[in-house]
Coordinates of C-alpha atoms and ligand atoms in Angstrom, one line a residue:
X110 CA 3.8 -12.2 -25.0
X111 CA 2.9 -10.6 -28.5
X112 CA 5.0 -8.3 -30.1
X113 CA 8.8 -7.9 -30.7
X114 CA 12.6 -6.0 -29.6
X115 CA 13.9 -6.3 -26.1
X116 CA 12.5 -5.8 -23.1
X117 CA 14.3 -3.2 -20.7
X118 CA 14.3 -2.8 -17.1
X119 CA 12.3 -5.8 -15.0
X120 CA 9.4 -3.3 -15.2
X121 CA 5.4 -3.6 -13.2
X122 CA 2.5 -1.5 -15.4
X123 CA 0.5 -1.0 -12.5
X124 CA -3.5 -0.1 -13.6
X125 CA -5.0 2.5 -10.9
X126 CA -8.6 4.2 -11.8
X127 CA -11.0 4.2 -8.7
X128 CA -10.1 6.1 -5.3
X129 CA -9.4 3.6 -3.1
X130 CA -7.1 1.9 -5.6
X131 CA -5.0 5.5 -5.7
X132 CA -4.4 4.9 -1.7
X133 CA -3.7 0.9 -1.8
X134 CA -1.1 2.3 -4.5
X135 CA 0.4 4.9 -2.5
X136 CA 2.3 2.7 -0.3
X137 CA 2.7 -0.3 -3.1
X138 CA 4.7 1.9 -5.4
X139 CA 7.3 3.6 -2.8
X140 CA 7.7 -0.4 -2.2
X141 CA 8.1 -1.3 -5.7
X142 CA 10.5 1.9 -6.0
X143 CA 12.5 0.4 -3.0
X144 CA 12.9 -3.2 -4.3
X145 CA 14.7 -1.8 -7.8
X146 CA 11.4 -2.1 -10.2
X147 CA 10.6 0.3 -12.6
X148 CA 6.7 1.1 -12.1
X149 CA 4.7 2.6 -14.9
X150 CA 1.5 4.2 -13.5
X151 CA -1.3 4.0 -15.8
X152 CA -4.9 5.5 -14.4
X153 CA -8.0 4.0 -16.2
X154 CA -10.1 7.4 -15.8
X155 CA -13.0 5.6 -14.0
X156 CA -13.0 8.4 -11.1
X157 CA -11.9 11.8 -12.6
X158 CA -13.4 14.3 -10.4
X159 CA -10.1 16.1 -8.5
X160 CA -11.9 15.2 -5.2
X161 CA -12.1 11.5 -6.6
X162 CA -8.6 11.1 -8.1
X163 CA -6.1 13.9 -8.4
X164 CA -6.1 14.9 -5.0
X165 CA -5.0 11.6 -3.6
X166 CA -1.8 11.9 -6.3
X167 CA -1.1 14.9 -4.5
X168 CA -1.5 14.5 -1.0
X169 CA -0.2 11.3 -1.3
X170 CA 3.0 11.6 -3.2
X171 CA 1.7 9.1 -5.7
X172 CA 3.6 9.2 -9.1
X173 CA 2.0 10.9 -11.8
X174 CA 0.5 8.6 -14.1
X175 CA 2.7 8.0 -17.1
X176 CA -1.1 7.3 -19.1
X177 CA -4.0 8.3 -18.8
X178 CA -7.0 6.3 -20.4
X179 CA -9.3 9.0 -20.0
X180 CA -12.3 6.4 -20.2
X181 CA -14.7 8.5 -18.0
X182 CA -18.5 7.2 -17.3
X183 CA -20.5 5.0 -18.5
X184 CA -22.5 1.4 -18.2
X185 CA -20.3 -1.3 -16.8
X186 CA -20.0 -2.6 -20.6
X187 CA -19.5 1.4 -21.8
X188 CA -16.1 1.6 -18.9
X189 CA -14.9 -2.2 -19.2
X190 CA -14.9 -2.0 -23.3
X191 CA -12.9 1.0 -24.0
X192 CA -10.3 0.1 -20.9
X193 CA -10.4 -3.0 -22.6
X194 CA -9.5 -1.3 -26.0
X195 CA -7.1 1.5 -24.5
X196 CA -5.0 -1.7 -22.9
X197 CA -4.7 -3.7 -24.7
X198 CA -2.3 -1.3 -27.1
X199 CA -0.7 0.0 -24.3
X200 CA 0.3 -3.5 -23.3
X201 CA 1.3 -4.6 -26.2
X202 CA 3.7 -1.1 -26.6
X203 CA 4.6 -1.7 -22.9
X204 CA 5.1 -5.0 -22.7
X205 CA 6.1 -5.3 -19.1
X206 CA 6.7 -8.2 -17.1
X207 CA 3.6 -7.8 -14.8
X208 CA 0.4 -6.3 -14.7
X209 CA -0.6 -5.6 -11.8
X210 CA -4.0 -4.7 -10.4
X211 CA -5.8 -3.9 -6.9
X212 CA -9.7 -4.5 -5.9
X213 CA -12.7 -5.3 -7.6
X214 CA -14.0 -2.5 -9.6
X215 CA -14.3 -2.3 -13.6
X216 CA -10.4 -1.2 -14.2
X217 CA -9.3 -4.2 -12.2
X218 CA -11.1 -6.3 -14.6
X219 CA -10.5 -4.8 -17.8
X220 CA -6.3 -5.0 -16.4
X221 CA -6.6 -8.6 -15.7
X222 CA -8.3 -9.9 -19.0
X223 CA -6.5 -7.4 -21.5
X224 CA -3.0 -8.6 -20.2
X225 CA -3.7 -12.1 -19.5
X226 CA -5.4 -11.9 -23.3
X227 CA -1.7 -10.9 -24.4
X228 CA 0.2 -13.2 -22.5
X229 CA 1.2 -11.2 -20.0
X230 CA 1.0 -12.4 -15.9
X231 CA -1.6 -10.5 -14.0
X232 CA -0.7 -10.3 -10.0
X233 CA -4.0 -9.0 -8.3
X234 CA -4.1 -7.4 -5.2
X235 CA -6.8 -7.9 -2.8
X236 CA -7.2 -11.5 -4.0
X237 CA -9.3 -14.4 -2.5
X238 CA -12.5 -11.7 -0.7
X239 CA -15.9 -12.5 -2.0
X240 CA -19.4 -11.5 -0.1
X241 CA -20.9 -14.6 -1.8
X242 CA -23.3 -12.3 -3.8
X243 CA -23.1 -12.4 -8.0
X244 CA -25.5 -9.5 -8.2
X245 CA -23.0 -7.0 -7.1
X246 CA -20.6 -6.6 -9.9
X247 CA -18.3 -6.3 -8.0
X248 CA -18.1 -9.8 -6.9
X249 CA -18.1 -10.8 -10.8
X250 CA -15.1 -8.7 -11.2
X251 CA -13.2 -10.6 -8.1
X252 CA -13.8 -13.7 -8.9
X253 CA -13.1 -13.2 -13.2
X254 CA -9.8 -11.2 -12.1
X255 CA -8.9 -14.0 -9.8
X256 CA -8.9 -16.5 -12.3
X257 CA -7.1 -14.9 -14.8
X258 CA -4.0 -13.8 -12.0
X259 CA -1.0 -15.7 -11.7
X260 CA 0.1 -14.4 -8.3
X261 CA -2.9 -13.6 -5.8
X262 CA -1.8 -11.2 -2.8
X263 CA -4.3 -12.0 -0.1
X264 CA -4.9 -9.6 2.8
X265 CA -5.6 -12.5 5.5
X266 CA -5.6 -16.2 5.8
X267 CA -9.3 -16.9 4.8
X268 CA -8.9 -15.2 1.4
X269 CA -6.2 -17.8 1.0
X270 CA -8.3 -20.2 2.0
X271 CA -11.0 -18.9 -0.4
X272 CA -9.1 -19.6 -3.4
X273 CA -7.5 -22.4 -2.6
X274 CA -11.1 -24.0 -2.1
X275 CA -11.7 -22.6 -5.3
X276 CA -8.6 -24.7 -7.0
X277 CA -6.1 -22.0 -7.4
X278 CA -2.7 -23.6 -6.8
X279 CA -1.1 -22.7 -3.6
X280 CA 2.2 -21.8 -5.4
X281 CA 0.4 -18.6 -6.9
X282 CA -1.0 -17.3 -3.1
X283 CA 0.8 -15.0 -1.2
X284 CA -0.7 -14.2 2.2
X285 CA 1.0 -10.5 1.8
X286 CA -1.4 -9.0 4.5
X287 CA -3.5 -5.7 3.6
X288 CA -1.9 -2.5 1.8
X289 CA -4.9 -0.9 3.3
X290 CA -3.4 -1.3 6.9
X291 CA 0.3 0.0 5.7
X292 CA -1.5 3.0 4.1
X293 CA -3.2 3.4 7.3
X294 CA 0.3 3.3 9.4
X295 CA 2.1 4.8 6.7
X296 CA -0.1 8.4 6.5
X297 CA -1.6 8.2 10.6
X298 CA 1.4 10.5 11.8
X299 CA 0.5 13.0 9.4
X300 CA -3.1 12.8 9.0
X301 CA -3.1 13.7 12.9
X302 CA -0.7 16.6 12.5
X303 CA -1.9 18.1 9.5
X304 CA -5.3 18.0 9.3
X305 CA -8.0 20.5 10.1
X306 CA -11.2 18.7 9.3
X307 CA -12.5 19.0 12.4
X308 CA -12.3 22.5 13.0
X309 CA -13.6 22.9 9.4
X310 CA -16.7 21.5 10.1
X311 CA -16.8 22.0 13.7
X312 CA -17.5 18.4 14.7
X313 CA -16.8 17.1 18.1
X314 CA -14.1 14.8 18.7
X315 CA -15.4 11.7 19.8
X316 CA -19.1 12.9 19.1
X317 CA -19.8 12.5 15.6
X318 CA -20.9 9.8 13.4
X319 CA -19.1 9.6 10.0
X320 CA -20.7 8.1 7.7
X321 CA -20.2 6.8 3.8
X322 CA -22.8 5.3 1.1
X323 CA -21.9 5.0 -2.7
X324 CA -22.6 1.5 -3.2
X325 CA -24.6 0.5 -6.1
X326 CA -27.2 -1.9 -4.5
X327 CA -28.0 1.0 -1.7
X328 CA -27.9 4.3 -4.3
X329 CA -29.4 3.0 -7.2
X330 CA -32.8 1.7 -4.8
X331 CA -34.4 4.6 -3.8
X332 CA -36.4 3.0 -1.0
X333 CA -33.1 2.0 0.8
X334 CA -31.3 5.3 0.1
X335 CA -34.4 7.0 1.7
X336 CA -33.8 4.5 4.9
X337 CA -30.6 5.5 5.0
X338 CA -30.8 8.7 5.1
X339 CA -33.6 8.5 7.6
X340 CA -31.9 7.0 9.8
X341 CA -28.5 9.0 10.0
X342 CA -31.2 11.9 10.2
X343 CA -33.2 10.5 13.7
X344 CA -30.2 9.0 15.0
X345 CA -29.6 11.7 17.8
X346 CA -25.7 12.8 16.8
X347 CA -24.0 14.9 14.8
X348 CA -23.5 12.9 11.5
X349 CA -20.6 14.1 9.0
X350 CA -21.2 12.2 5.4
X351 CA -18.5 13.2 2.8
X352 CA -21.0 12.4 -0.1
X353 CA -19.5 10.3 -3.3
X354 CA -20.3 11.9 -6.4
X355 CA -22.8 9.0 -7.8
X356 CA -24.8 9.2 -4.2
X357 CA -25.4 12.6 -5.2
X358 CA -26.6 12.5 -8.6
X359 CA -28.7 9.3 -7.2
X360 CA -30.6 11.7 -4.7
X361 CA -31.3 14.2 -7.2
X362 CA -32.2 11.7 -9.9
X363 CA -34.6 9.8 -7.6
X364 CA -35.4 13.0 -5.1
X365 CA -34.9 11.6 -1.7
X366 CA -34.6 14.0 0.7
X367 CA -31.5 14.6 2.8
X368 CA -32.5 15.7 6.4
X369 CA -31.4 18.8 6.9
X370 CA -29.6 17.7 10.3
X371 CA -27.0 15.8 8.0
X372 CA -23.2 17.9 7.4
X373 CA -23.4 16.5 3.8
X374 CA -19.5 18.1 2.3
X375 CA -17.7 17.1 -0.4
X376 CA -15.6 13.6 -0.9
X377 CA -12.6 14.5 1.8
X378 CA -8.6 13.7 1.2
X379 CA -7.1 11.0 2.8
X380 CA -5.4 12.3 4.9
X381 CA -8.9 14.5 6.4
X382 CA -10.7 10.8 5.9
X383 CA -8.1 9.2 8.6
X384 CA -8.6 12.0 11.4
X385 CA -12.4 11.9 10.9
X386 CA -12.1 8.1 11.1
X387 CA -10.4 8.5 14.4
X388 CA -12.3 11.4 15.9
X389 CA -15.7 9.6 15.1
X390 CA -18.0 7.9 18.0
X391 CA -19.3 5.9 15.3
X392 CA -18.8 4.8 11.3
X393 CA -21.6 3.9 9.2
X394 CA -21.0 2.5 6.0
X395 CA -21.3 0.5 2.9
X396 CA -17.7 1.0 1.9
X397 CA -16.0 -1.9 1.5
X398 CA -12.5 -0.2 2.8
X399 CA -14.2 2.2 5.2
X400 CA -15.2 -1.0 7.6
X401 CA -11.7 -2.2 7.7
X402 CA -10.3 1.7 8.2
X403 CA -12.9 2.0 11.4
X404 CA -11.3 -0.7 12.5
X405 CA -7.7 0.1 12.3
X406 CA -8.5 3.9 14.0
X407 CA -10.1 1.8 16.8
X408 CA -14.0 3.3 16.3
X409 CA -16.8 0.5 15.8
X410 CA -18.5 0.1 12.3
X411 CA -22.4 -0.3 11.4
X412 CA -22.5 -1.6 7.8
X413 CA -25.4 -1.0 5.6
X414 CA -25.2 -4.2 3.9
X415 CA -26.5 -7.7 3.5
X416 CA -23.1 -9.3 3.5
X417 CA -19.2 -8.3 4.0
X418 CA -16.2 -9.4 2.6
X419 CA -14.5 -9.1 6.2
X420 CA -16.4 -11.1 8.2
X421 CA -13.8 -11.5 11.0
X422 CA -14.8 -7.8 12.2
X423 CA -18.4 -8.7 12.5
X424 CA -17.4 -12.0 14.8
X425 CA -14.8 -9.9 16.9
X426 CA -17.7 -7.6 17.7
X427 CA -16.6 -4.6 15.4
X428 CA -18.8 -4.1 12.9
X429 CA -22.2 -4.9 12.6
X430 CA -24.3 -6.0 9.6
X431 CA -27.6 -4.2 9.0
X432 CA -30.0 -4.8 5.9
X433 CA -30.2 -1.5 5.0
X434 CA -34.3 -2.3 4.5
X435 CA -36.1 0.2 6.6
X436 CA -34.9 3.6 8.5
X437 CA -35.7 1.9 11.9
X438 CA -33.5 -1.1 11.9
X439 CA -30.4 0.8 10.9
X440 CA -31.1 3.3 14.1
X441 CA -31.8 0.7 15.6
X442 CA -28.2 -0.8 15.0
X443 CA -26.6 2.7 15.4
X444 CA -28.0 2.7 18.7
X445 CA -26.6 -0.4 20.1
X446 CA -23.2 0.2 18.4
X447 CA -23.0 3.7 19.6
X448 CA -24.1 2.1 23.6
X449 CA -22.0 -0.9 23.0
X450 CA -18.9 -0.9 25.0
X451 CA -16.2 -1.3 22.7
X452 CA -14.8 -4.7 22.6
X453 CA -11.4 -5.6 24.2
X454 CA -9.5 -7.0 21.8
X455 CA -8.3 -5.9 18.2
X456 CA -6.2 -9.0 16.4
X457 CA -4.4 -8.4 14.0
X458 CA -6.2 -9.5 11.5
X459 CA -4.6 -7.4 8.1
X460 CA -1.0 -7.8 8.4
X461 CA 1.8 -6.2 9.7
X462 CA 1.6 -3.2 7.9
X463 CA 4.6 -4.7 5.5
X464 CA 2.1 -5.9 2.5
X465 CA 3.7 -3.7 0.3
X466 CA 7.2 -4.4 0.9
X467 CA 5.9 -8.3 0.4
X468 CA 4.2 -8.1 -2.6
X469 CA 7.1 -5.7 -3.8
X470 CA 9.5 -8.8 -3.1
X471 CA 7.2 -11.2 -4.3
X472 CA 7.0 -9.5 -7.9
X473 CA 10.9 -8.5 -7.8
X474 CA 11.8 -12.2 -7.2
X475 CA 9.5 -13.6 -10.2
X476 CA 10.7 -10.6 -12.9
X477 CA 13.0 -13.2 -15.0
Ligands
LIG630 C1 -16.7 2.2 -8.3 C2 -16.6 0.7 -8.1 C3 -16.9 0.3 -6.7 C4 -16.0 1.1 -5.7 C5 -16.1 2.6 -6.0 C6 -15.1 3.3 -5.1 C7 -17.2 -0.6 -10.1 C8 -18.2 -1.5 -10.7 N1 -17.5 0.0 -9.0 O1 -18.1 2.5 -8.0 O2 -16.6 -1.1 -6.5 O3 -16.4 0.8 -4.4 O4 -15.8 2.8 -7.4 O5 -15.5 4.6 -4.9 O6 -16.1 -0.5 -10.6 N2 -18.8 10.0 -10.8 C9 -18.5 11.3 -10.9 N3 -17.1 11.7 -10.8 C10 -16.2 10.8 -10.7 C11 -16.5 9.4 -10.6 C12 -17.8 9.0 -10.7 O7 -19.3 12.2 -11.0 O8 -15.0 11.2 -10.6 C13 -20.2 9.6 -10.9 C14 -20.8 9.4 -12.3 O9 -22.1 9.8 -12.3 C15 -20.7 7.9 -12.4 C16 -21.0 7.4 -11.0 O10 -20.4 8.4 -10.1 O11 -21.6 7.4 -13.3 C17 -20.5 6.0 -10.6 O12 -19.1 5.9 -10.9 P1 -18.4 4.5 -11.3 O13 -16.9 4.7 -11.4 O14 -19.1 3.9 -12.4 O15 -18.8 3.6 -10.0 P2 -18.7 3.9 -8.5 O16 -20.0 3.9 -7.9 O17 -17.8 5.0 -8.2
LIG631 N1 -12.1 7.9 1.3 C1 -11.6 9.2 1.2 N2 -12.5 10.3 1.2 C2 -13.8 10.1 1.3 C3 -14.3 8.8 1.4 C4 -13.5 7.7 1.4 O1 -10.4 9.4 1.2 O2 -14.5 11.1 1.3 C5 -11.2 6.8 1.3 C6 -11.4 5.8 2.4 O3 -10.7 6.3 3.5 C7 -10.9 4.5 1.8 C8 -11.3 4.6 0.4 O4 -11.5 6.0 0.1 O5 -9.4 4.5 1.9 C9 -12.5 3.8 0.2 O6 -13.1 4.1 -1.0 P1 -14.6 3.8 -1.4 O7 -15.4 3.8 -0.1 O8 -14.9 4.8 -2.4 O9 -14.5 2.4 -2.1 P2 -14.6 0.9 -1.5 O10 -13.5 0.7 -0.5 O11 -16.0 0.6 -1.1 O12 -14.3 0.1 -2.8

């Protein structure tokens, strides 16, 4: 570790920026609170929109961020450079014993080469998944973050596996389980008692199909956009579809049409995202979280994807892979899922809902 003076409390800079990384931190950092670590929050900036990010601090009760990067929008080169830039003095004034980082977008990867740059152990959350495709950047960010960790949380067995194949020592793994599925335990309670999203948008419970699309190999390709949307449009139910912001500017930018049949609202909270999970007859998705979270609220999952990074569901009858290609094979996939009866058993695939509490212990045991 560069740099110079004491360093004071065993302390974890934690490095949030994209929503789905504020809600695998909300249950990490009441864990890290419990096990006697200091946390300092620092949010990259990559989602800024107070539907995207403040909200989820919130409703939540996520700490405020202690930094704030600010870094905003841009080409993956644009974002990763000036996190890159911002952390690196901010590690070097921080100087805490770990970094720690969750997922696979641009702020993961910027966390885990700025620290490990400096010296300073990178523990990565959400280690070990990869969908086997090196066009998504995603799966560059993975596998680079991965590399440069010292301790690698996994959420199953197989991720495990994964890096292990891949030559990381099995010292460094920790099968922690998924912080997704303690967020999920941790906020059902009040998700169910608190929210009103159903009423809101007067959609039948057990009726509906909720759907989600933001990812980059489904917005950014008009032709598969337009299937998409024709085929949530045709599919004969109610569809809700809390729209992400870079979907939006995608349908405007390449002017596919939204049928007007769709309830296109504005990116929901958490806590409204858990109940409409529940309520729905049917998810469809290219979320990477959103499979798993149909999962955990019992309500089968068509993906709009080539390949997952949770396979498991897709063999235990779950979720279903569709090529988002043409309007007619992804009805045709809603259809079956939605006739499907649903299947009998749900392992536990993710955990105990403990993860946090694990990783917590993990990093509280190795803060010498
Ligand atoms: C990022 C992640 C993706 C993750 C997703 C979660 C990368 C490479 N991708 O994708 O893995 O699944 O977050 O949601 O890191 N925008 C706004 N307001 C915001 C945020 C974004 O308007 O608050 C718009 C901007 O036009 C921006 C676009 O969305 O250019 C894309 O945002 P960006 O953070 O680059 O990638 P995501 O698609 O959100
Ligand atoms: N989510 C949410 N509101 C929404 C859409 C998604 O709270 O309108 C939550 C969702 O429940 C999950 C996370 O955001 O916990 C997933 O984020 P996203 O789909 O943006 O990213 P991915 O998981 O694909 O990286």
């Amino acid at each position: 570790m560069q740099g110079r003076g004491k360093r004071l409390t065993p302390h974890i800079l934690t490095l949030v920026g994209a929503r789905p990384q504020f809600i695998k931190a909300a249950p990490v950092s009441r864990a890290l609170a419990a096990a006697g670590l200091r946390e300092v929050l620092v949010h990259s900036g990559q989602h800024y929109d107070a539907a995207m990010s403040a909200r989820f601090f919130e409703e939540l009760g996520i700490p405020d961020p202690a930094h704030h990067l600010g870094v905003g929008s841009g080409t993956h080169a644009e974002q990763t450079g000036r996190m890159l830039v911002a952390l690196e003095r901010l590690i070097r004034a921080e100087r805490p014993h770990w970094l720690l980082v969750y997922g696979d977008t641009n702020t993961t990867l910027a966390g885990a080469l700025a620290a490990s740059y400096l010296g300073v152990r990178v523990a990565h959350v959400e280690a070990g998944l990869r969908s086997g495709n090196m066009r998504m950047p995603e799966e560059i960010n993975r596998i680079a973050t991965d590399r440069a960790s010292t301790l690698l949380f996994t959420p199953n067995s197989t991720a495990a596996e994964q890096l292990r194949k891949e030559g990381i020592e099995d010292g460094a793994i920790v099968v922690s389980g998924d912080v997704m599925f303690d967020a999920a335990v941790m906020f059902a309670h009040q998700a169910r008692a608190t929210s009103k999203v159903l009423h809101q948008h007067r959609l039948p419970d057990g009726g509906f199909i909720l759907a989600t699309v933001h990812r980059a190999e489904n917005t950014d390709d008009p032709m598969r956009l337009a299937a998409i949307m024709q085929a949530l449009g045709t599919s004969g139910m109610p569809v809700c579809l809390p729209m992400h912001p870079r979907t939006v500017r995608r349908l405007q930018e390449s002017g596919t049409a939204v049928p007007a049949s769709l309830q296109v609202i504005e990116p929901v909270g958490y806590l409204d995202m858990l109940r409409l999970l529940e309520a729905a007859r049917l998810v469809v998705t290219d979320s990477g979280g959103v499979q798993k979270e149909a999962y955990f609220a019992g309500t089968p999952c068509v993906t709009v994807r080539t390949e997952t990074e949770w396979p498991e569901l897709v063999a235990a009858g779950w979720n279903r892979l569709v090529p988002p290609t043409s309007a007619q094979s992804i009805r045709e996939a809603i259809a079956e899922a939605a006739s499907a009866p649903k299947p009998e058993s749900a392992p536990r695939f993710y955990g105990t809902g403990e993860a946090s509490a694990i990783i917590a212990g993990a990093l509280a045991a190795r803060c010498e």
